[in-house]
Amino acid sequence: MAQDNVRQLADWLEENMTAIIDRKVSLNVSEIFAVLDGFGVLNNPVAKYLDITEETYYQSESDHKLTLSDDRKLLMDVTDRIMVTHVDGILADNKVNFEYSHEAVYEDQYLVKRDLEVLTYGLAVIGAVAATVKHNLIQADLSKDAVLSLALAAQNIVNWQANQ
């Protein structure tokens, strides 16, 4: 994982949030997936998870932070997100603890801004950590469900942008 890539991507997302919402700037999901895969948290590339059922993911890999509501639904349809909110720990002791919250990206309709916030803020927190600790600490402590949430947010934003 290139630590600068995470921070640069988070900075780019923050700078371009309004333009993405206005559909003036397109999100590059492949770039985001590459960064997420670089964390080494999930067992497979993130793109492979979008077309599996909630039950398959829940039984095989989930760390059970994400609210999964229908075993037969595809993960791509999950509306819950796990936002990486902050991190604490003792860097000198090589201890990192990510903290999370739940975010819903649907009320009456899809809320693209909320997915952008989940993605931007999550990458900003992870990027700050990546700049100061060893990669294996991120790999060991970052939630699989949080990484999946970032992938779902990115893919949903791209899908939303394509449906103009």
PDB file of C-alpha atoms in Angstrom:
ATOM      1  CA  MET A   1       0.000   0.000   0.000  1.00  0.00           C
ATOM      2  CA  ALA A   2       1.374   3.393  -0.958  1.00  0.00           C
ATOM      3  CA  GLN A   3       0.559   5.590   2.032  1.00  0.00           C
ATOM      4  CA  ASP A   4       0.569   8.771  -0.021  1.00  0.00           C
ATOM      5  CA  ASN A   5      -2.051   7.309  -2.386  1.00  0.00           C
ATOM      6  CA  VAL A   6      -4.575   7.027   0.435  1.00  0.00           C
ATOM      7  CA  ARG A   7      -4.112  10.604   1.609  1.00  0.00           C
ATOM      8  CA  GLN A   8      -4.016  11.986  -1.930  1.00  0.00           C
ATOM      9  CA  LEU A   9      -7.228  10.170  -2.811  1.00  0.00           C
ATOM     10  CA  ALA A  10      -8.963  11.452   0.337  1.00  0.00           C
ATOM     11  CA  ASP A  11      -7.771  14.997  -0.404  1.00  0.00           C
ATOM     12  CA  TRP A  12      -8.943  14.727  -4.022  1.00  0.00           C
ATOM     13  CA  LEU A  13     -12.362  13.478  -2.914  1.00  0.00           C
ATOM     14  CA  GLU A  14     -12.746  16.331  -0.461  1.00  0.00           C
ATOM     15  CA  GLU A  15     -11.704  18.931  -3.053  1.00  0.00           C
ATOM     16  CA  ASN A  16     -14.047  17.479  -5.676  1.00  0.00           C
ATOM     17  CA  MET A  17     -17.061  16.516  -3.566  1.00  0.00           C
ATOM     18  CA  THR A  18     -19.344  19.211  -4.960  1.00  0.00           C
ATOM     19  CA  ALA A  19     -18.235  18.539  -8.544  1.00  0.00           C
ATOM     20  CA  ILE A  20     -18.863  14.807  -8.075  1.00  0.00           C
ATOM     21  CA  ILE A  21     -22.334  15.510  -6.694  1.00  0.00           C
ATOM     22  CA  ASP A  22     -22.983  17.877  -9.614  1.00  0.00           C
ATOM     23  CA  ARG A  23     -21.758  15.119 -11.972  1.00  0.00           C
ATOM     24  CA  LYS A  24     -19.060  17.414 -13.354  1.00  0.00           C
ATOM     25  CA  VAL A  25     -16.247  15.123 -12.185  1.00  0.00           C
ATOM     26  CA  SER A  26     -16.388  11.349 -12.509  1.00  0.00           C
ATOM     27  CA  LEU A  27     -15.227   9.066  -9.761  1.00  0.00           C
ATOM     28  CA  ASN A  28     -12.659   6.449 -10.803  1.00  0.00           C
ATOM     29  CA  VAL A  29     -13.793   3.310  -8.992  1.00  0.00           C
ATOM     30  CA  SER A  30     -10.787   1.297 -10.196  1.00  0.00           C
ATOM     31  CA  GLU A  31      -8.421   3.719  -8.486  1.00  0.00           C
ATOM     32  CA  ILE A  32     -10.389   3.510  -5.261  1.00  0.00           C
ATOM     33  CA  PHE A  33     -10.565  -0.283  -5.411  1.00  0.00           C
ATOM     34  CA  ALA A  34      -6.789  -0.433  -5.941  1.00  0.00           C
ATOM     35  CA  VAL A  35      -6.234   1.620  -2.785  1.00  0.00           C
ATOM     36  CA  LEU A  36      -8.693  -0.535  -0.812  1.00  0.00           C
ATOM     37  CA  ASP A  37      -7.059  -3.730  -2.064  1.00  0.00           C
ATOM     38  CA  GLY A  38      -3.713  -2.288  -0.994  1.00  0.00           C
ATOM     39  CA  PHE A  39      -4.841  -2.368   2.632  1.00  0.00           C
ATOM     40  CA  GLY A  40      -4.707  -6.178   2.458  1.00  0.00           C
ATOM     41  CA  VAL A  41      -7.690  -6.503   4.781  1.00  0.00           C
ATOM     42  CA  LEU A  42     -10.108  -8.498   2.633  1.00  0.00           C
ATOM     43  CA  ASN A  43      -9.316 -12.012   1.441  1.00  0.00           C
ATOM     44  CA  ASN A  44     -10.118 -11.138  -2.190  1.00  0.00           C
ATOM     45  CA  PRO A  45     -10.075  -8.027  -4.370  1.00  0.00           C
ATOM     46  CA  VAL A  46     -12.970  -5.764  -3.351  1.00  0.00           C
ATOM     47  CA  ALA A  47     -14.612  -5.961  -6.771  1.00  0.00           C
ATOM     48  CA  LYS A  48     -15.333  -9.663  -6.205  1.00  0.00           C
ATOM     49  CA  TYR A  49     -17.558  -8.901  -3.220  1.00  0.00           C
ATOM     50  CA  LEU A  50     -20.164  -6.817  -5.014  1.00  0.00           C
ATOM     51  CA  ASP A  51     -21.864  -9.792  -6.653  1.00  0.00           C
ATOM     52  CA  ILE A  52     -21.969 -12.199  -3.716  1.00  0.00           C
ATOM     53  CA  THR A  53     -24.884 -12.611  -1.355  1.00  0.00           C
ATOM     54  CA  GLU A  54     -25.028 -11.164   2.114  1.00  0.00           C
ATOM     55  CA  GLU A  55     -25.200 -14.689   3.520  1.00  0.00           C
ATOM     56  CA  THR A  56     -22.046 -15.808   1.719  1.00  0.00           C
ATOM     57  CA  TYR A  57     -20.111 -12.801   2.980  1.00  0.00           C
ATOM     58  CA  TYR A  58     -21.540 -13.050   6.489  1.00  0.00           C
ATOM     59  CA  GLN A  59     -20.628 -16.725   6.797  1.00  0.00           C
ATOM     60  CA  SER A  60     -17.195 -16.505   5.206  1.00  0.00           C
ATOM     61  CA  GLU A  61     -15.580 -13.219   6.097  1.00  0.00           C
ATOM     62  CA  SER A  62     -17.652 -10.500   7.747  1.00  0.00           C
ATOM     63  CA  ASP A  63     -16.520  -9.162  11.106  1.00  0.00           C
ATOM     64  CA  HIS A  64     -20.215  -8.502  11.824  1.00  0.00           C
ATOM     65  CA  LYS A  65     -20.108  -4.723  12.090  1.00  0.00           C
ATOM     66  CA  LEU A  66     -22.213  -4.203   8.963  1.00  0.00           C
ATOM     67  CA  THR A  67     -25.986  -4.587   9.202  1.00  0.00           C
ATOM     68  CA  LEU A  68     -27.008  -7.230   6.697  1.00  0.00           C
ATOM     69  CA  SER A  69     -30.771  -7.510   6.339  1.00  0.00           C
ATOM     70  CA  ASP A  70     -31.512 -10.127   3.679  1.00  0.00           C
ATOM     71  CA  ASP A  71     -29.313 -13.174   3.199  1.00  0.00           C
ATOM     72  CA  ARG A  72     -30.392 -13.522  -0.433  1.00  0.00           C
ATOM     73  CA  LYS A  73     -29.611  -9.934  -1.448  1.00  0.00           C
ATOM     74  CA  LEU A  74     -26.338  -9.077  -3.119  1.00  0.00           C
ATOM     75  CA  LEU A  75     -23.828  -7.085  -1.110  1.00  0.00           C
ATOM     76  CA  MET A  76     -24.107  -4.358  -3.751  1.00  0.00           C
ATOM     77  CA  ASP A  77     -27.613  -3.670  -2.429  1.00  0.00           C
ATOM     78  CA  VAL A  78     -26.606  -3.174   1.214  1.00  0.00           C
ATOM     79  CA  THR A  79     -27.668   0.268   2.418  1.00  0.00           C
ATOM     80  CA  ASP A  80     -25.793   0.310   5.730  1.00  0.00           C
ATOM     81  CA  ARG A  81     -22.266   1.705   5.778  1.00  0.00           C
ATOM     82  CA  ILE A  82     -19.567   1.463   8.393  1.00  0.00           C
ATOM     83  CA  MET A  83     -17.806   4.814   8.580  1.00  0.00           C
ATOM     84  CA  VAL A  84     -14.270   4.918   9.932  1.00  0.00           C
ATOM     85  CA  THR A  85     -14.694   7.808  12.350  1.00  0.00           C
ATOM     86  CA  HIS A  86     -11.369   8.062  14.143  1.00  0.00           C
ATOM     87  CA  VAL A  87      -8.424   6.140  15.472  1.00  0.00           C
ATOM     88  CA  ASP A  88      -6.732   5.909  18.811  1.00  0.00           C
ATOM     89  CA  GLY A  89      -4.006   3.802  20.315  1.00  0.00           C
ATOM     90  CA  ILE A  90      -0.383   4.069  21.262  1.00  0.00           C
ATOM     91  CA  LEU A  91       1.833   4.339  18.215  1.00  0.00           C
ATOM     92  CA  ALA A  92       5.002   3.758  20.222  1.00  0.00           C
ATOM     93  CA  ASP A  93       3.544   0.401  21.302  1.00  0.00           C
ATOM     94  CA  ASN A  94       2.339  -0.388  17.763  1.00  0.00           C
ATOM     95  CA  LYS A  95      -1.309  -0.379  18.855  1.00  0.00           C
ATOM     96  CA  VAL A  96      -3.965   1.096  16.611  1.00  0.00           C
ATOM     97  CA  ASN A  97      -7.712   0.996  17.221  1.00  0.00           C
ATOM     98  CA  PHE A  98     -10.059   2.196  14.528  1.00  0.00           C
ATOM     99  CA  GLU A  99     -13.478   3.385  15.645  1.00  0.00           C
ATOM    100  CA  TYR A 100     -16.637   3.168  13.557  1.00  0.00           C
ATOM    101  CA  SER A 101     -20.211   4.350  13.258  1.00  0.00           C
ATOM    102  CA  HIS A 102     -23.156   3.258  11.126  1.00  0.00           C
ATOM    103  CA  GLU A 103     -24.388   5.468   8.316  1.00  0.00           C
ATOM    104  CA  ALA A 104     -27.506   4.912   6.211  1.00  0.00           C
ATOM    105  CA  VAL A 105     -27.240   6.019   2.596  1.00  0.00           C
ATOM    106  CA  TYR A 106     -30.951   5.775   1.835  1.00  0.00           C
ATOM    107  CA  GLU A 107     -33.845   7.653   3.321  1.00  0.00           C
ATOM    108  CA  ASP A 108     -36.535   8.218   0.708  1.00  0.00           C
ATOM    109  CA  GLN A 109     -33.874   8.137  -1.983  1.00  0.00           C
ATOM    110  CA  TYR A 110     -30.177   7.457  -2.413  1.00  0.00           C
ATOM    111  CA  LEU A 111     -28.024  10.044  -0.655  1.00  0.00           C
ATOM    112  CA  VAL A 112     -24.887  10.336  -2.771  1.00  0.00           C
ATOM    113  CA  LYS A 113     -23.446  12.978  -0.448  1.00  0.00           C
ATOM    114  CA  ARG A 114     -23.573  10.556   2.462  1.00  0.00           C
ATOM    115  CA  ASP A 115     -21.672   7.896   0.509  1.00  0.00           C
ATOM    116  CA  LEU A 116     -19.116  10.525  -0.489  1.00  0.00           C
ATOM    117  CA  GLU A 117     -18.701  11.484   3.162  1.00  0.00           C
ATOM    118  CA  VAL A 118     -18.264   7.845   4.192  1.00  0.00           C
ATOM    119  CA  LEU A 119     -15.646   7.369   1.482  1.00  0.00           C
ATOM    120  CA  THR A 120     -13.812  10.654   1.946  1.00  0.00           C
ATOM    121  CA  TYR A 121     -13.716  10.671   5.721  1.00  0.00           C
ATOM    122  CA  GLY A 122     -12.847   6.981   5.982  1.00  0.00           C
ATOM    123  CA  LEU A 123      -9.929   7.341   3.580  1.00  0.00           C
ATOM    124  CA  ALA A 124      -8.759  10.485   5.393  1.00  0.00           C
ATOM    125  CA  VAL A 125      -8.630   8.670   8.743  1.00  0.00           C
ATOM    126  CA  ILE A 126      -6.966   5.587   7.273  1.00  0.00           C
ATOM    127  CA  GLY A 127      -4.539   7.779   5.307  1.00  0.00           C
ATOM    128  CA  ALA A 128      -3.478   9.621   8.444  1.00  0.00           C
ATOM    129  CA  VAL A 129      -2.797   6.305  10.135  1.00  0.00           C
ATOM    130  CA  ALA A 130      -1.010   4.903   7.085  1.00  0.00           C
ATOM    131  CA  ALA A 131       1.429   7.794   7.214  1.00  0.00           C
ATOM    132  CA  THR A 132       2.492   6.987  10.777  1.00  0.00           C
ATOM    133  CA  VAL A 133       2.288   3.227  11.363  1.00  0.00           C
ATOM    134  CA  LYS A 134       3.372   0.008   9.723  1.00  0.00           C
ATOM    135  CA  HIS A 135       1.071  -1.464   7.103  1.00  0.00           C
ATOM    136  CA  ASN A 136       0.516  -4.639   9.127  1.00  0.00           C
ATOM    137  CA  LEU A 137      -1.128  -2.617  11.923  1.00  0.00           C
ATOM    138  CA  ILE A 138      -3.742  -1.311   9.513  1.00  0.00           C
ATOM    139  CA  GLN A 139      -4.197  -4.777   8.078  1.00  0.00           C
ATOM    140  CA  ALA A 140      -4.660  -6.240  11.550  1.00  0.00           C
ATOM    141  CA  ASP A 141      -7.080  -3.670  12.961  1.00  0.00           C
ATOM    142  CA  LEU A 142      -9.105  -2.213  10.101  1.00  0.00           C
ATOM    143  CA  SER A 143     -12.560  -3.803   9.884  1.00  0.00           C
ATOM    144  CA  LYS A 144     -13.327  -5.942   6.844  1.00  0.00           C
ATOM    145  CA  ASP A 145     -16.853  -4.540   6.885  1.00  0.00           C
ATOM    146  CA  ALA A 146     -15.487  -0.984   6.879  1.00  0.00           C
ATOM    147  CA  VAL A 147     -13.338  -1.706   3.828  1.00  0.00           C
ATOM    148  CA  LEU A 148     -16.331  -3.299   2.124  1.00  0.00           C
ATOM    149  CA  SER A 149     -18.401  -0.212   3.020  1.00  0.00           C
ATOM    150  CA  LEU A 150     -15.849   2.016   1.300  1.00  0.00           C
ATOM    151  CA  ALA A 151     -16.067  -0.178  -1.806  1.00  0.00           C
ATOM    152  CA  LEU A 152     -19.871  -0.134  -1.727  1.00  0.00           C
ATOM    153  CA  ALA A 153     -19.872   3.646  -1.349  1.00  0.00           C
ATOM    154  CA  ALA A 154     -17.506   4.070  -4.311  1.00  0.00           C
ATOM    155  CA  GLN A 155     -19.442   1.696  -6.561  1.00  0.00           C
ATOM    156  CA  ASN A 156     -22.794   3.244  -5.656  1.00  0.00           C
ATOM    157  CA  ILE A 157     -21.475   6.728  -6.400  1.00  0.00           C
ATOM    158  CA  VAL A 158     -20.225   5.595  -9.812  1.00  0.00           C
ATOM    159  CA  ASN A 159     -23.544   3.864 -10.538  1.00  0.00           C
ATOM    160  CA  TRP A 160     -25.429   7.007  -9.487  1.00  0.00           C
ATOM    161  CA  GLN A 161     -23.247   9.180 -11.724  1.00  0.00           C
ATOM    162  CA  ALA A 162     -23.900   6.870 -14.684  1.00  0.00           C
ATOM    163  CA  ASN A 163     -27.691   7.214 -14.266  1.00  0.00           C
ATOM    164  CA  GLN A 164     -27.957  10.846 -15.321  1.00  0.00           C
TER     165      GLN A 164
END
